[in-house]
C-alpha cells in the first residue's frame, strides 16, 4: 500500500524542528561560555554563577518552547535539586508543564470517542476554554445540577511522544548538567516510567481513589471525589476544589507581608497548619503506604478559602521498594556508624558507591556522610553546613540530596526561606530527624 | 427524477433510492474482497441480480460509484455539523477543526474503502477522479468558514492571496489524508494531533500577524524610496 508519495510521507517535521532547537541552544550555551571566559580574562573574580545563570536562562527558554516531555524532564531534574546548579534549579522550578492547548472541537471529539456524547450532553455546562493546564493536558470546569467538576483531558498522542522527547534531551542533559551517563540512564528510565504512567488516566483514577481514601483521616487535607463513570483513558473527572494553587498563595502571602521576616502571627499560623498537613500527608505515605505522591508541583496543591490543603493529581505516584525503604532509613540509626563494614555494605546496596569508583571516593564518601549528619543534627551555623554541602555536591547524587535537605531543614528552623514550593521533599526528610538525634 | 442523468451529485442517486444503496454496498464489497473493480457492469449486474439498465439509471460507471461514495462522506459530515446548534457559535478555526474531526470520523468508519482508494495515490497535487465531487463541497465549506473568519477579524484580508486559501486547505487535506493513511497509533490519535497542530499553524499564518506587518513595512519602504 505504501507508495512513494514523498511529499506527504511522514515528514518528521516536529522532530527535526525540535532537534534544531537543541542545536540552537547548544550554540547559545557555547557563546555563554565564551563570554564567561573572556570576562574572566579581564576580571579573574568572575564566578561561574553568572555563567550558570546565562545558561539556565537560555536552556529554559528553549525547553519551554519545546514544551512536552522535555520541559517535564527539566522540571524533574529541578525537583531532584542537587542534580543541577542553583541557577538552573530556580529557572526550572518556574517551569510549568504546559502542552499546547487542545481546541474545543478536539475536546468534543475526545468525549465522543470515549462516551459517544459531547461534553454538553453529559454536563449542564462545560467551559469552552481550559481553566488550567494539567500534566499532559488541560482542565475544564463543568457543572451538573449544583455540583462543579474539574474535567482533565489529555492531549492526543502525548504518550507516544514521551520516549522520543526524552531521547532528545539526553545529549543536552549529559553535557550541560554534567551528569554521568549511568546515573542519567537510571534517572531517565525512572522519569520515562513515571511519565508513561501519567498518561494513563485509568491508572490515575484508581490510584487517586485509593490514596485519597487511605489518607482521608489526616487533618487539614481535602481530596476531591473522583467519578469513574465520567472518566476514561483520556478524560478524568473529579470535584472542583475552590481555592488558590500553593504557588500563587505563597507569592501573595509574601507580597502582603512585605518582608519574609514580618510574617504576621495569623499567617504564620496558617503556614504552620498547612506545613503540618503536608508533612503529615507525606509521612503517612512514606512510612505507612510506602508510596508517595511524586509530583509535588505547587500547582498540584490547592489552598482552600478555609485554609485547608487540597491535593490533586495523583498521576505520578512512586511506590517505594520495600528493601530500599528498609536500607535507606537504616542510615538514620546513629548506631550504624559504629560498624564501618555495615556502613560500607549499605552504601553499596543503595548505590551511593559503585564498585568501580576510585578508592578515594570510596573513602571520602562515608566520611563526608557522617560529618554531614553530625552537623545537620547539631544545627550549627548555616554557612558551615553550606560549605560542607558544597563539598558533598561533588561526590554522589544521593548524598548531595540529603545534605541539601538538611541544610534546608536547618534554615527553616532559623525562620528563613521557609516559603518555598519544595516543602514536601523537606518534610520527608525532616521526618527522620527526630529519630536520628541522639 | 429517475431521468436525472448519471447522477453527478448525491441528490440524483438518492432518487434511485434503495437500488443505488444496494449497488454501492455490493460494489464496495466486491472491491474490498477482490482488490479490484468488477470485470464489467454486465457481470456485476448479473451477480447482484439487477438489470444493467437499473445500474445505469443510477451510475454511469464504476468510477462514478466511487465518486459518489466520496461525495457522500463529505455531505454527511457537513450536514451533521450544520445541524449541531453549537456549531453556529464556533469561530472559524473551531469550525474547520470540527469539520476535520467529523470528516475523519466518517472516513474511519469506511477506512478499508478509503485505504483501497488512496493506496494507489501517487501525486497529491493532482486531484484523483474519485474526489472530483468531493472537492467542490470541501472548498465551499472552507470558503464559508473562512468568510466568517474574515468578517469577525479572525483572518486578515489579503488581496489576491486570500483567494487561494481554499486551494491551500485542499492541499492540507491531502496531507492529513495521507498522514492518516500511514498513522498506526491507537484510535489515530496522532492524526488528531496533526490536525490540531496544522490547523493552528494555518490560522496563525492567515490571521493578522507578522506577515501583514512585514508586507506593510516592505510596501512602505518601496513607496517612500525615491
XYZ file of C-alpha atoms in Angstrom, chain A residues 21-428:
408
model
C 16.053 23.862 18.653
C 18.540 21.940 20.710
C 21.337 22.800 18.329
C 20.476 26.465 18.617
C 20.514 26.153 22.385
C 23.839 24.432 22.256
C 25.241 27.311 20.223
C 23.928 29.831 22.703
C 25.407 27.963 25.605
C 28.681 27.948 23.725
C 28.637 31.719 23.463
C 27.824 31.947 27.129
C 30.976 30.013 27.915
C 32.961 32.286 25.585
C 31.540 35.301 27.337
C 32.383 33.781 30.669
C 35.990 33.061 29.826
C 36.577 36.417 28.164
C 35.211 38.130 31.246
C 37.476 36.010 33.361
C 40.467 37.227 31.409
C 39.628 40.769 32.373
C 38.343 40.083 35.809
C 39.561 36.887 37.429
C 36.884 37.137 40.128
C 34.031 36.430 37.773
C 32.234 33.463 39.224
C 30.623 30.629 37.442
C 27.327 31.683 38.925
C 26.832 34.243 36.219
C 27.617 31.692 33.589
C 25.164 29.256 35.084
C 22.565 31.968 35.181
C 23.032 32.721 31.498
C 22.932 29.064 30.618
C 19.875 28.431 32.702
C 18.067 31.261 31.004
C 18.835 30.005 27.521
C 18.133 26.385 28.235
C 14.910 27.262 29.930
C 13.854 29.449 27.034
C 14.361 26.706 24.520
C 12.887 23.963 26.648
C 9.764 25.956 27.290
C 9.373 26.448 23.579
C 9.641 22.725 23.132
C 7.143 22.099 25.869
C 6.138 18.487 26.162
C 8.218 15.944 27.896
C 11.437 17.905 27.536
C 10.143 20.543 29.883
C 8.878 17.893 32.211
C 12.352 16.443 32.401
C 13.725 19.850 33.220
C 11.170 20.105 35.936
C 12.029 16.728 37.317
C 15.727 17.479 37.209
C 14.966 20.592 39.181
C 12.929 18.625 41.676
C 15.872 16.438 42.299
C 17.501 19.656 43.368
C 21.062 18.732 43.630
C 21.391 17.307 40.212
C 21.607 20.883 38.997
C 23.473 24.020 39.943
C 21.375 26.563 41.830
C 20.786 28.825 38.875
C 19.232 26.024 36.859
C 17.082 24.936 39.745
C 15.483 28.300 40.168
C 14.721 28.685 36.494
C 13.338 25.237 36.166
C 11.281 25.454 39.277
C 9.285 28.018 37.335
C 8.688 25.560 34.580
C 5.097 24.564 34.405
C 4.480 21.728 32.100
C 2.113 23.124 29.564
C 1.156 21.334 26.441
C -0.307 23.471 23.695
C -3.998 23.831 24.500
C -6.485 21.462 22.962
C -9.050 23.160 20.802
C -12.653 22.821 21.823
C -13.525 20.623 18.806
C -10.796 18.201 19.849
C -12.189 18.124 23.374
C -15.592 17.328 21.928
C -14.083 14.666 19.753
C -12.320 13.066 22.715
C -15.602 12.953 24.606
C -17.352 11.444 21.652
C -14.727 8.783 21.241
C -14.998 7.645 24.837
C -18.590 8.334 25.801
C -20.349 8.618 22.475
C -21.627 12.003 23.640
C -20.346 15.542 23.619
C -19.469 17.319 26.885
C -22.644 19.373 26.666
C -24.745 16.222 26.679
C -23.012 14.930 29.801
C -22.856 18.158 31.794
C -25.155 21.138 32.231
C -22.330 23.455 31.370
C -18.820 22.960 30.156
C -16.271 25.716 29.717
C -15.242 26.335 26.161
C -11.758 27.377 27.235
C -9.498 25.378 29.522
C -9.270 26.694 33.055
C -5.851 25.258 33.861
C -3.052 23.387 32.248
C -2.568 19.928 33.695
C 0.138 17.394 33.239
C -0.153 16.265 29.628
C -3.424 18.027 29.079
C -5.782 20.627 30.378
C -8.594 21.121 32.858
C -12.061 22.328 32.019
C -14.693 23.284 34.506
C -18.085 21.659 34.201
C -21.291 21.767 36.182
C -24.049 19.244 36.635
C -27.003 20.258 38.763
C -25.371 22.232 41.586
C -22.021 20.455 41.539
C -18.841 21.743 39.986
C -16.391 19.394 38.355
C -12.849 19.587 37.146
C -12.500 17.622 33.938
C -8.995 16.785 32.867
C -8.428 15.980 29.219
C -5.269 14.577 27.736
C -3.594 15.748 24.578
C -3.810 13.044 21.896
C -0.622 11.182 21.121
C 1.223 12.515 24.145
C 2.004 9.049 25.415
C 3.933 8.174 22.282
C 5.987 11.322 22.215
C 7.397 10.758 25.704
C 10.114 8.376 24.617
C 11.357 10.312 21.614
C 11.378 13.562 23.555
C 13.385 12.024 26.335
C 15.868 10.611 23.866
C 16.451 14.109 22.549
C 17.067 15.563 25.975
C 19.820 13.082 26.705
C 22.796 14.717 24.965
C 21.967 18.171 26.273
C 21.449 16.889 29.786
C 24.646 14.897 29.791
C 26.927 17.665 28.661
C 25.272 20.657 30.166
C 24.324 19.286 33.512
C 27.496 17.323 33.792
C 25.855 14.075 34.713
C 27.403 10.699 34.436
C 25.684 8.526 31.809
C 24.920 5.608 34.101
C 23.336 7.918 36.614
C 21.399 9.640 33.895
C 20.071 6.414 32.387
C 18.827 5.274 35.744
C 17.249 8.642 36.321
C 15.679 8.936 32.901
C 14.411 5.371 32.989
C 12.547 6.309 36.108
C 11.262 9.516 34.540
C 10.059 7.680 31.479
C 8.221 5.138 33.531
C 6.568 7.795 35.683
C 5.610 9.854 32.653
C 4.147 6.930 30.814
C 2.118 6.169 33.907
C 0.996 9.732 33.998
C -0.560 9.420 30.572
C -2.778 6.607 31.796
C -5.795 8.221 33.347
C -7.398 4.901 34.190
C -4.452 4.107 36.435
C -4.515 7.617 37.821
C -8.165 7.269 38.691
C -7.538 4.017 40.506
C -4.625 5.472 42.454
C -6.403 8.694 43.234
C -9.353 6.848 44.671
C -7.136 4.504 46.681
C -4.717 7.071 48.034
C -7.298 9.697 48.863
C -9.346 7.047 50.624
C -6.356 5.948 52.701
C -5.283 9.488 53.539
C -8.698 10.887 54.283
C -8.243 10.850 58.053
C -5.275 13.218 58.037
C -6.187 16.605 59.452
C -6.317 19.647 57.234
C -6.427 17.800 53.935
C -9.108 17.891 51.277
C -9.344 15.396 48.449
C -11.687 15.686 45.507
C -14.141 12.907 44.838
C -13.476 11.057 41.587
C -16.110 9.947 39.114
C -15.224 6.734 37.283
C -18.411 6.867 35.212
C -17.278 10.204 33.786
C -13.676 9.170 33.262
C -11.792 7.191 30.659
C -8.328 6.645 29.235
C -8.006 10.316 28.300
C -10.610 12.010 30.489
C -10.633 12.284 34.261
C -13.484 13.856 36.173
C -13.277 14.959 39.797
C -14.762 17.549 42.110
C -13.682 21.103 41.522
C -11.724 22.358 44.523
C -12.117 26.064 45.138
C -9.026 27.925 46.198
C -5.647 29.119 45.081
C -2.735 26.989 43.941
C 0.042 26.793 46.508
C 2.468 28.786 44.371
C 0.089 31.751 43.980
C -0.921 31.532 47.587
C 2.648 31.790 48.822
C 3.512 34.635 46.478
C 0.515 36.648 47.585
C 1.174 35.989 51.226
C 4.758 37.068 50.815
C 3.791 40.247 48.998
C 1.216 41.167 51.603
C 3.587 40.650 54.457
C 6.086 42.990 52.746
C 9.085 41.074 54.013
C 9.533 37.474 54.876
C 10.616 38.350 58.371
C 7.442 40.264 59.068
C 5.043 37.415 58.711
C 2.017 38.168 60.827
C 1.097 35.729 63.527
C -2.140 34.758 61.804
C -0.469 33.964 58.523
C 2.299 32.196 60.399
C -0.398 30.088 61.935
C -1.786 29.294 58.503
C 1.645 28.413 57.188
C 2.246 26.170 60.134
C -1.005 24.318 59.788
C -0.516 23.901 56.035
C 3.022 22.738 56.568
C 1.841 20.338 59.203
C -0.827 18.961 56.898
C 1.693 18.457 54.162
C 4.189 16.910 56.499
C 1.600 14.504 57.834
C 0.473 13.728 54.330
C 3.939 12.848 53.114
C 4.942 10.944 56.224
C 1.869 8.918 56.142
C 2.522 7.989 52.542
C 6.206 7.330 53.016
C 6.042 5.312 56.167
C 2.641 3.696 56.033
C 1.625 3.450 52.410
C 5.186 3.151 51.080
C 4.010 5.081 48.049
C 4.276 8.828 47.570
C 2.564 11.468 45.512
C 5.608 12.104 43.343
C 4.621 15.298 41.575
C 4.870 17.838 44.373
C 4.474 20.718 41.979
C 2.971 23.873 43.506
C 0.040 23.722 41.093
C -0.998 20.374 42.496
C -1.783 21.766 45.918
C -4.799 23.985 46.340
C -5.278 26.174 49.383
C -8.995 26.328 50.020
C -10.661 29.514 51.334
C -10.774 27.985 54.844
C -7.035 27.238 54.619
C -7.246 23.533 54.123
C -4.811 21.813 51.824
C -6.454 20.348 48.735
C -4.434 17.684 46.970
C -4.995 16.899 43.332
C -3.242 14.962 40.620
C -2.134 11.518 41.610
C -0.839 10.915 38.113
C 2.646 10.399 39.357
C 2.995 8.043 42.284
C 6.238 6.469 43.324
C 5.960 3.175 45.077
C 8.907 2.902 47.456
C 10.511 -0.510 47.109
C 10.487 -2.356 50.424
C 14.203 -3.130 50.546
C 15.130 0.421 49.620
C 12.932 1.765 52.372
C 14.470 -0.551 54.906
C 18.053 0.192 53.938
C 17.549 3.872 53.439
C 16.047 4.556 56.796
C 18.693 2.415 58.465
C 21.002 5.325 57.730
C 19.154 7.233 60.381
C 20.214 4.848 63.074
C 23.104 6.537 64.917
C 24.497 3.167 65.983
C 25.015 2.168 62.376
C 28.240 4.123 62.129
C 29.872 2.136 64.884
C 30.320 -0.648 62.369
C 32.181 0.589 59.268
C 31.710 -2.702 57.423
C 27.978 -2.466 57.748
C 28.027 1.120 56.541
C 30.053 0.233 53.512
C 27.766 -2.600 52.554
C 24.756 -0.382 52.936
C 26.277 2.261 50.707
C 26.964 -0.302 48.023
C 23.438 -1.619 48.299
C 21.976 1.829 47.954
C 24.225 2.640 45.005
C 25.807 5.533 46.856
C 29.076 3.944 45.919
C 29.692 1.844 42.858
C 32.298 -0.915 42.806
C 34.174 0.905 40.036
C 34.522 4.152 41.978
C 38.047 5.217 42.856
C 39.408 4.267 46.236
C 39.490 7.933 47.196
C 35.802 8.367 46.505
C 35.029 5.222 48.390
C 36.776 6.520 51.421
C 35.661 10.098 51.076
C 32.047 9.311 50.862
C 31.198 7.619 54.159
C 33.339 10.170 55.951
C 31.500 13.121 54.490
C 28.239 11.482 55.126
C 28.937 11.041 58.779
C 30.161 14.609 59.067
C 27.066 15.898 57.296
C 24.873 14.010 59.639
C 26.670 15.291 62.648
C 26.498 18.901 61.525
C 22.932 18.793 60.407
C 21.874 17.266 63.672
C 23.615 19.797 65.825
C 22.281 22.707 63.744
C 25.475 24.773 63.659
C 25.912 27.820 61.501
C 24.277 27.663 58.118
C 27.453 28.694 56.429
C 29.322 25.671 57.616
C 26.567 23.404 56.507
C 26.657 25.047 53.146
C 30.389 24.734 52.816
C 30.139 21.153 53.687
C 27.196 20.715 51.396
C 29.243 22.068 48.547
C 31.917 19.558 49.333
C 29.322 16.864 49.260
C 27.852 18.099 45.973
C 30.972 16.901 44.339
C 30.522 13.372 45.497
C 27.406 11.451 44.730
C 23.925 12.483 43.819
C 22.134 10.865 46.642
C 24.272 12.251 49.350
C 24.056 15.632 47.726
C 20.375 15.467 48.058
C 20.448 14.584 51.686
C 22.870 17.299 52.667
C 20.770 19.833 50.908
C 17.673 18.657 52.668
C 19.397 19.072 55.953
C 20.585 22.476 55.018
C 17.116 23.477 54.011
C 15.657 21.979 57.119
C 18.010 23.860 59.372
C 17.367 27.123 57.563
C 13.687 26.622 58.224
C 14.396 26.312 61.879
C 16.044 29.665 61.661
C 12.882 31.066 60.132
C 14.308 31.783 56.726
C 13.317 30.630 53.309
C 10.509 28.600 54.652
C 8.120 29.610 51.938
C 9.290 27.520 49.087
C 7.338 25.142 46.987
C 9.623 22.265 47.744
C 8.150 21.716 51.167
C 7.080 18.143 50.557
C 10.580 16.879 49.994
C 11.858 18.555 53.065
C 9.137 17.041 55.077
C 10.006 13.592 54.023
